[in-house]
Amino acid sequence: MPAFDLPTRELEQYRPEVQEPPDFDEFWRDTLKEAAQRDVLVSARPVESGLRLTDTWDVTFRGFAGDPVRAWFSRPAGAPELLPAVVEFAGYGRGRGLPHERLTWVSAGYAHLLMDNRGQGDQYGNGGATPDPHTSSPGGPGPAVRGLLDPRDYHYRRLITDAVRAVTAVRALPGVDGGRVAAVGNSQGGGLALAVAGLVPDLAATVVTAPFLCGIRRALDLTDASPYGEISAYLSVHRDAAEAAYRTLSYVEGVSFARRAAAPAHFGVGLRDTVCPPSGAYAAFNRYAELTGADPRKEIRAYPYNGHEGGDAVQVRRQLDWLGEVLEISR
């Protein structure tokens, strides 16, 4: 697939207007306040993962509406000191999988929490363990369209709340330096990490690649690839629902969260990405922290000949180096 979005020079200056609902901040303040009324941790049970250099716990914490959310929590085996933590969010349709799957961050010396995606986990990977009991509202079978006609019913209201609560949960786990917590993710996970950056004022850093839910309106005009294609398919059947759908989507727009962020940020983007068009990532990057008065360290790495995979392992190494400097991890 050739490059299909804006030319690179235009992307680097791209700062689109965002149609934010007037009660955006109130909506999320009330949502998170309700979630915070419950103690976050339910359980943290040590598990045998077959890994001698990593200790792992099966964690359950309370997310949206107090619903139990599962996660894997890992630390380098025997590490006595408080460690900085990475809270990682998985991609669209993927669950937390198995505890030995994602070892990069714990191998680099971090405490690592991998959050399960409620109501997902059945499209690829090795499954999930967190149901979503709030799935009866109108919408199609895919998460991107569940509850699409009302922001209070939308799947991503629940999933973003879970992501914020995951940061609270990791700070309550043993051996974590609560002042050094980063939110990390690719694709849907990148969108969740960016939302966390806009909703958790004392986050230490965020690392996102190919973030979903950024520049949503433009993405729906540019691509039919899933997950955006699921929204387009829904609206092709429900022809009078577009106004309600766009209103709902405005409450989960990643650029709006980016504007409210303050933590240092590292972005990655493939300029041939037809799943999450690169203009969305650049819009979030270029408008990052503009409402907070902060001037955080931030950078974006672009890969002109890559698609949704972005820089792949090359990007991961750059993330490791960057986050290690930001969180002062000794090598």
mmCIF file of N, CA and C in Angstrom, residues 197-275:
data_model
loop_
_atom_site.group_PDB
_atom_site.id
_atom_site.type_symbol
_atom_site.label_atom_id
_atom_site.label_comp_id
_atom_site.label_asym_id
_atom_site.label_seq_id
_atom_site.Cartn_x
_atom_site.Cartn_y
_atom_site.Cartn_z
ATOM 1 N N ALA A 197 -3.021 9.256 29.629
ATOM 2 C CA ALA A 197 -2.171 10.444 29.761
ATOM 3 C C ALA A 197 -3.000 11.705 29.953
ATOM 4 N N GLY A 198 -4.178 11.755 29.344
ATOM 5 C CA GLY A 198 -5.033 12.923 29.489
ATOM 6 C C GLY A 198 -5.883 12.922 30.738
ATOM 7 N N LEU A 199 -6.001 11.762 31.394
ATOM 8 C CA LEU A 199 -6.899 11.638 32.545
ATOM 9 C C LEU A 199 -6.175 11.411 33.868
ATOM 10 N N VAL A 200 -4.897 11.053 33.821
ATOM 11 C CA VAL A 200 -4.107 10.824 35.037
ATOM 12 C C VAL A 200 -3.041 11.909 35.103
ATOM 13 N N PRO A 201 -3.237 12.933 35.919
ATOM 14 C CA PRO A 201 -2.346 14.098 35.865
ATOM 15 C C PRO A 201 -0.920 13.827 36.311
ATOM 16 N N ASP A 202 -0.690 12.794 37.128
ATOM 17 C CA ASP A 202 0.660 12.539 37.627
ATOM 18 C C ASP A 202 1.316 11.335 36.968
ATOM 19 N N LEU A 203 0.884 10.992 35.760
ATOM 20 C CA LEU A 203 1.544 9.932 35.004
ATOM 21 C C LEU A 203 2.981 10.351 34.701
ATOM 22 N N ALA A 204 3.905 9.407 34.748
ATOM 23 C CA ALA A 204 5.317 9.740 34.536
ATOM 24 C C ALA A 204 5.693 9.802 33.062
ATOM 25 N N ALA A 205 5.009 9.024 32.202
ATOM 26 C CA ALA A 205 5.333 9.009 30.774
ATOM 27 C C ALA A 205 4.262 8.219 30.038
ATOM 28 N N THR A 206 4.184 8.448 28.730
ATOM 29 C CA THR A 206 3.330 7.627 27.884
ATOM 30 C C THR A 206 4.068 7.296 26.605
ATOM 31 N N VAL A 207 3.873 6.070 26.142
ATOM 32 C CA VAL A 207 4.546 5.569 24.944
ATOM 33 C C VAL A 207 3.482 4.950 24.051
ATOM 34 N N VAL A 208 3.252 5.532 22.871
ATOM 35 C CA VAL A 208 2.169 5.079 22.006
ATOM 36 C C VAL A 208 2.678 4.903 20.582
ATOM 37 N N THR A 209 2.141 3.896 19.907
ATOM 38 C CA THR A 209 2.431 3.671 18.498
ATOM 39 C C THR A 209 1.123 3.421 17.764
ATOM 40 N N ALA A 210 0.965 4.070 16.606
ATOM 41 C CA ALA A 210 -0.214 3.882 15.750
ATOM 42 C C ALA A 210 -1.515 3.955 16.543
ATOM 43 N N PRO A 211 -1.742 5.028 17.308
ATOM 44 C CA PRO A 211 -2.888 5.048 18.225
ATOM 45 C C PRO A 211 -4.237 5.065 17.517
ATOM 46 N N PHE A 212 -5.103 4.187 17.948
ATOM 47 C CA PHE A 212 -6.507 4.149 17.531
ATOM 48 C C PHE A 212 -7.268 5.271 18.234
ATOM 49 N N LEU A 213 -8.387 5.686 17.644
ATOM 50 C CA LEU A 213 -9.286 6.713 18.186
ATOM 51 C C LEU A 213 -8.664 8.107 18.170
ATOM 52 N N CYS A 214 -7.752 8.349 17.256
ATOM 53 C CA CYS A 214 -7.193 9.690 17.076
ATOM 54 C C CYS A 214 -7.576 10.201 15.692
ATOM 55 N N GLY A 215 -8.144 11.412 15.657
ATOM 56 C CA GLY A 215 -8.612 11.925 14.377
ATOM 57 C C GLY A 215 -9.698 11.042 13.793
ATOM 58 N N ILE A 216 -10.697 10.739 14.607
ATOM 59 C CA ILE A 216 -11.683 9.717 14.253
ATOM 60 C C ILE A 216 -12.456 10.068 12.987
ATOM 61 N N ARG A 217 -12.933 11.293 12.882
ATOM 62 C CA ARG A 217 -13.734 11.665 11.705
ATOM 63 C C ARG A 217 -12.930 11.509 10.419
ATOM 64 N N ARG A 218 -11.694 11.972 10.425
ATOM 65 C CA ARG A 218 -10.873 11.846 9.229
ATOM 66 C C ARG A 218 -10.576 10.372 8.936
ATOM 67 N N ALA A 219 -10.316 9.602 9.969
ATOM 68 C CA ALA A 219 -10.036 8.182 9.770
ATOM 69 C C ALA A 219 -11.214 7.472 9.112
ATOM 70 N N LEU A 220 -12.418 7.812 9.509
ATOM 71 C CA LEU A 220 -13.599 7.190 8.917
ATOM 72 C C LEU A 220 -13.754 7.568 7.450
ATOM 73 N N ASP A 221 -13.213 8.705 7.065
ATOM 74 C CA ASP A 221 -13.236 9.103 5.656
ATOM 75 C C ASP A 221 -12.133 8.438 4.842
ATOM 76 N N LEU A 222 -11.060 7.995 5.519
ATOM 77 C CA LEU A 222 -9.893 7.494 4.800
ATOM 78 C C LEU A 222 -9.834 5.975 4.674
ATOM 79 N N THR A 223 -10.375 5.251 5.644
ATOM 80 C CA THR A 223 -10.146 3.809 5.658
ATOM 81 C C THR A 223 -11.413 3.023 5.970
ATOM 82 N N ASP A 224 -11.497 1.845 5.372
ATOM 83 C CA ASP A 224 -12.543 0.884 5.702
ATOM 84 C C ASP A 224 -11.995 -0.288 6.499
ATOM 85 N N ALA A 225 -10.732 -0.216 6.858
ATOM 86 C CA ALA A 225 -10.137 -1.301 7.644
ATOM 87 C C ALA A 225 -10.724 -1.304 9.051
ATOM 88 N N SER A 226 -10.851 -2.488 9.631
ATOM 89 C CA SER A 226 -11.296 -2.611 11.022
ATOM 90 C C SER A 226 -10.213 -2.036 11.941
ATOM 91 N N PRO A 227 -10.597 -1.363 13.035
ATOM 92 C CA PRO A 227 -11.924 -1.208 13.606
ATOM 93 C C PRO A 227 -12.787 -0.083 13.000
ATOM 94 N N TYR A 228 -12.162 0.912 12.352
ATOM 95 C CA TYR A 228 -12.971 2.004 11.816
ATOM 96 C C TYR A 228 -14.005 1.480 10.831
ATOM 97 N N GLY A 229 -13.645 0.461 10.060
ATOM 98 C CA GLY A 229 -14.572 -0.098 9.093
ATOM 99 C C GLY A 229 -15.818 -0.680 9.728
ATOM 100 N N GLU A 230 -15.712 -1.137 10.991
ATOM 101 C CA GLU A 230 -16.892 -1.650 11.686
ATOM 102 C C GLU A 230 -17.887 -0.519 11.958
ATOM 103 N N ILE A 231 -17.355 0.658 12.270
ATOM 104 C CA ILE A 231 -18.229 1.812 12.494
ATOM 105 C C ILE A 231 -18.897 2.221 11.186
ATOM 106 N N SER A 232 -18.115 2.266 10.095
ATOM 107 C CA SER A 232 -18.682 2.611 8.791
ATOM 108 C C SER A 232 -19.744 1.607 8.376
ATOM 109 N N ALA A 233 -19.483 0.319 8.597
ATOM 110 C CA ALA A 233 -20.458 -0.711 8.231
ATOM 111 C C ALA A 233 -21.753 -0.544 9.023
ATOM 112 N N TYR A 234 -21.628 -0.222 10.294
ATOM 113 C CA TYR A 234 -22.822 0.009 11.119
ATOM 114 C C TYR A 234 -23.639 1.186 10.587
ATOM 115 N N LEU A 235 -22.937 2.267 10.250
ATOM 116 C CA LEU A 235 -23.644 3.457 9.770
ATOM 117 C C LEU A 235 -24.202 3.251 8.368
ATOM 118 N N SER A 236 -23.656 2.307 7.610
ATOM 119 C CA SER A 236 -24.225 2.016 6.293
ATOM 120 C C SER A 236 -25.570 1.327 6.391
ATOM 121 N N VAL A 237 -25.836 0.695 7.527
ATOM 122 C CA VAL A 237 -27.133 0.057 7.772
ATOM 123 C C VAL A 237 -28.062 1.009 8.519
ATOM 124 N N HIS A 238 -27.515 1.673 9.534
ATOM 125 C CA HIS A 238 -28.293 2.617 10.351
ATOM 126 C C HIS A 238 -28.013 4.020 9.826
ATOM 127 N N ARG A 239 -28.680 4.359 8.754
ATOM 128 C CA ARG A 239 -28.330 5.544 7.968
ATOM 129 C C ARG A 239 -28.641 6.860 8.659
ATOM 130 N N ASP A 240 -29.473 6.834 9.667
ATOM 131 C CA ASP A 240 -29.821 8.056 10.388
ATOM 132 C C ASP A 240 -29.080 8.175 11.725
ATOM 133 N N ALA A 241 -28.113 7.318 11.942
ATOM 134 C CA ALA A 241 -27.447 7.270 13.246
ATOM 135 C C ALA A 241 -26.133 8.040 13.285
ATOM 136 N N ALA A 242 -25.705 8.624 12.180
ATOM 137 C CA ALA A 242 -24.368 9.221 12.123
ATOM 138 C C ALA A 242 -24.194 10.336 13.151
ATOM 139 N N GLU A 243 -25.185 11.205 13.298
ATOM 140 C CA GLU A 243 -25.044 12.324 14.237
ATOM 141 C C GLU A 243 -24.847 11.821 15.661
ATOM 142 N N ALA A 244 -25.652 10.836 16.068
ATOM 143 C CA ALA A 244 -25.508 10.287 17.415
ATOM 144 C C ALA A 244 -24.158 9.582 17.574
ATOM 145 N N ALA A 245 -23.732 8.874 16.529
ATOM 146 C CA ALA A 245 -22.456 8.165 16.606
ATOM 147 C C ALA A 245 -21.290 9.136 16.739
ATOM 148 N N TYR A 246 -21.300 10.196 15.943
ATOM 149 C CA TYR A 246 -20.201 11.164 16.020
ATOM 150 C C TYR A 246 -20.197 11.873 17.375
ATOM 151 N N ARG A 247 -21.348 12.100 17.928
ATOM 152 C CA ARG A 247 -21.399 12.708 19.265
ATOM 153 C C ARG A 247 -20.740 11.765 20.278
ATOM 154 N N THR A 248 -21.072 10.492 20.241
ATOM 155 C CA THR A 248 -20.464 9.529 21.154
ATOM 156 C C THR A 248 -18.954 9.472 20.967
ATOM 157 N N LEU A 249 -18.508 9.414 19.727
ATOM 158 C CA LEU A 249 -17.080 9.296 19.444
ATOM 159 C C LEU A 249 -16.299 10.521 19.899
ATOM 160 N N SER A 250 -16.960 11.668 19.972
ATOM 161 C CA SER A 250 -16.267 12.887 20.410
ATOM 162 C C SER A 250 -15.831 12.806 21.864
ATOM 163 N N TYR A 251 -16.426 11.925 22.646
ATOM 164 C CA TYR A 251 -16.043 11.771 24.049
ATOM 165 C C TYR A 251 -14.831 10.855 24.231
ATOM 166 N N VAL A 252 -14.430 10.160 23.162
ATOM 167 C CA VAL A 252 -13.272 9.263 23.272
ATOM 168 C C VAL A 252 -12.187 9.639 22.260
ATOM 169 N N GLU A 253 -12.264 10.844 21.712
ATOM 170 C CA GLU A 253 -11.288 11.311 20.731
ATOM 171 C C GLU A 253 -9.914 11.469 21.371
ATOM 172 N N GLY A 254 -8.929 10.762 20.807
ATOM 173 C CA GLY A 254 -7.599 10.774 21.373
ATOM 174 C C GLY A 254 -6.920 12.122 21.350
ATOM 175 N N VAL A 255 -7.239 12.954 20.359
ATOM 176 C CA VAL A 255 -6.632 14.283 20.303
ATOM 177 C C VAL A 255 -7.085 15.119 21.497
ATOM 178 N N SER A 256 -8.341 14.951 21.913
ATOM 179 C CA SER A 256 -8.840 15.673 23.087
ATOM 180 C C SER A 256 -8.100 15.242 24.347
ATOM 181 N N PHE A 257 -7.847 13.942 24.483
ATOM 182 C CA PHE A 257 -7.062 13.484 25.632
ATOM 183 C C PHE A 257 -5.634 14.011 25.563
ATOM 184 N N ALA A 258 -5.058 13.991 24.360
ATOM 185 C CA ALA A 258 -3.680 14.472 24.205
ATOM 186 C C ALA A 258 -3.564 15.933 24.617
ATOM 187 N N ARG A 259 -4.529 16.739 24.302
ATOM 188 C CA ARG A 259 -4.487 18.158 24.655
ATOM 189 C C ARG A 259 -4.410 18.354 26.162
ATOM 190 N N ARG A 260 -4.937 17.392 26.920
ATOM 191 C CA ARG A 260 -5.011 17.505 28.375
ATOM 192 C C ARG A 260 -3.870 16.786 29.086
ATOM 193 N N ALA A 261 -2.940 16.242 28.341
ATOM 194 C CA ALA A 261 -1.838 15.484 28.927
ATOM 195 C C ALA A 261 -0.704 16.405 29.357
ATOM 196 N N ALA A 262 0.162 15.893 30.206
ATOM 197 C CA ALA A 262 1.319 16.668 30.670
ATOM 198 C C ALA A 262 2.595 15.830 30.752
ATOM 199 N N ALA A 263 2.478 14.511 30.706
ATOM 200 C CA ALA A 263 3.638 13.640 30.883
ATOM 201 C C ALA A 263 4.495 13.616 29.624
ATOM 202 N N PRO A 264 5.777 13.343 29.745
ATOM 203 C CA PRO A 264 6.608 13.100 28.568
ATOM 204 C C PRO A 264 5.979 12.022 27.689
ATOM 205 N N ALA A 265 6.149 12.162 26.365
ATOM 206 C CA ALA A 265 5.444 11.267 25.445
ATOM 207 C C ALA A 265 6.340 10.873 24.283
ATOM 208 N N HIS A 266 6.251 9.608 23.921
ATOM 209 C CA HIS A 266 6.968 9.065 22.762
ATOM 210 C C HIS A 266 5.945 8.439 21.823
ATOM 211 N N PHE A 267 5.931 8.892 20.565
ATOM 212 C CA PHE A 267 4.986 8.403 19.565
ATOM 213 C C PHE A 267 5.747 7.654 18.471
ATOM 214 N N GLY A 268 5.061 6.694 17.860
ATOM 215 C CA GLY A 268 5.555 6.036 16.665
ATOM 216 C C GLY A 268 4.438 5.922 15.647
ATOM 217 N N VAL A 269 4.779 6.013 14.354
ATOM 218 C CA VAL A 269 3.750 5.979 13.311
ATOM 219 C C VAL A 269 4.342 5.456 12.009
ATOM 220 N N GLY A 270 3.588 4.585 11.349
ATOM 221 C CA GLY A 270 3.929 4.149 10.004
ATOM 222 C C GLY A 270 3.150 4.990 9.005
ATOM 223 N N LEU A 271 3.824 5.588 8.064
ATOM 224 C CA LEU A 271 3.164 6.524 7.156
ATOM 225 C C LEU A 271 2.317 5.831 6.098
ATOM 226 N N ARG A 272 2.362 4.496 6.050
ATOM 227 C CA ARG A 272 1.497 3.746 5.142
ATOM 228 C C ARG A 272 0.450 2.947 5.916
ATOM 229 N N ASP A 273 0.134 3.403 7.095
ATOM 230 C CA ASP A 273 -0.813 2.722 7.975
ATOM 231 C C ASP A 273 -2.237 2.995 7.509
ATOM 232 N N THR A 274 -2.918 1.972 7.006
ATOM 233 C CA THR A 274 -4.301 2.118 6.572
ATOM 234 C C THR A 274 -5.287 1.664 7.644
ATOM 235 N N VAL A 275 -4.789 1.201 8.776
ATOM 236 C CA VAL A 275 -5.663 0.813 9.896
ATOM 237 C C VAL A 275 -5.940 2.016 10.787
#
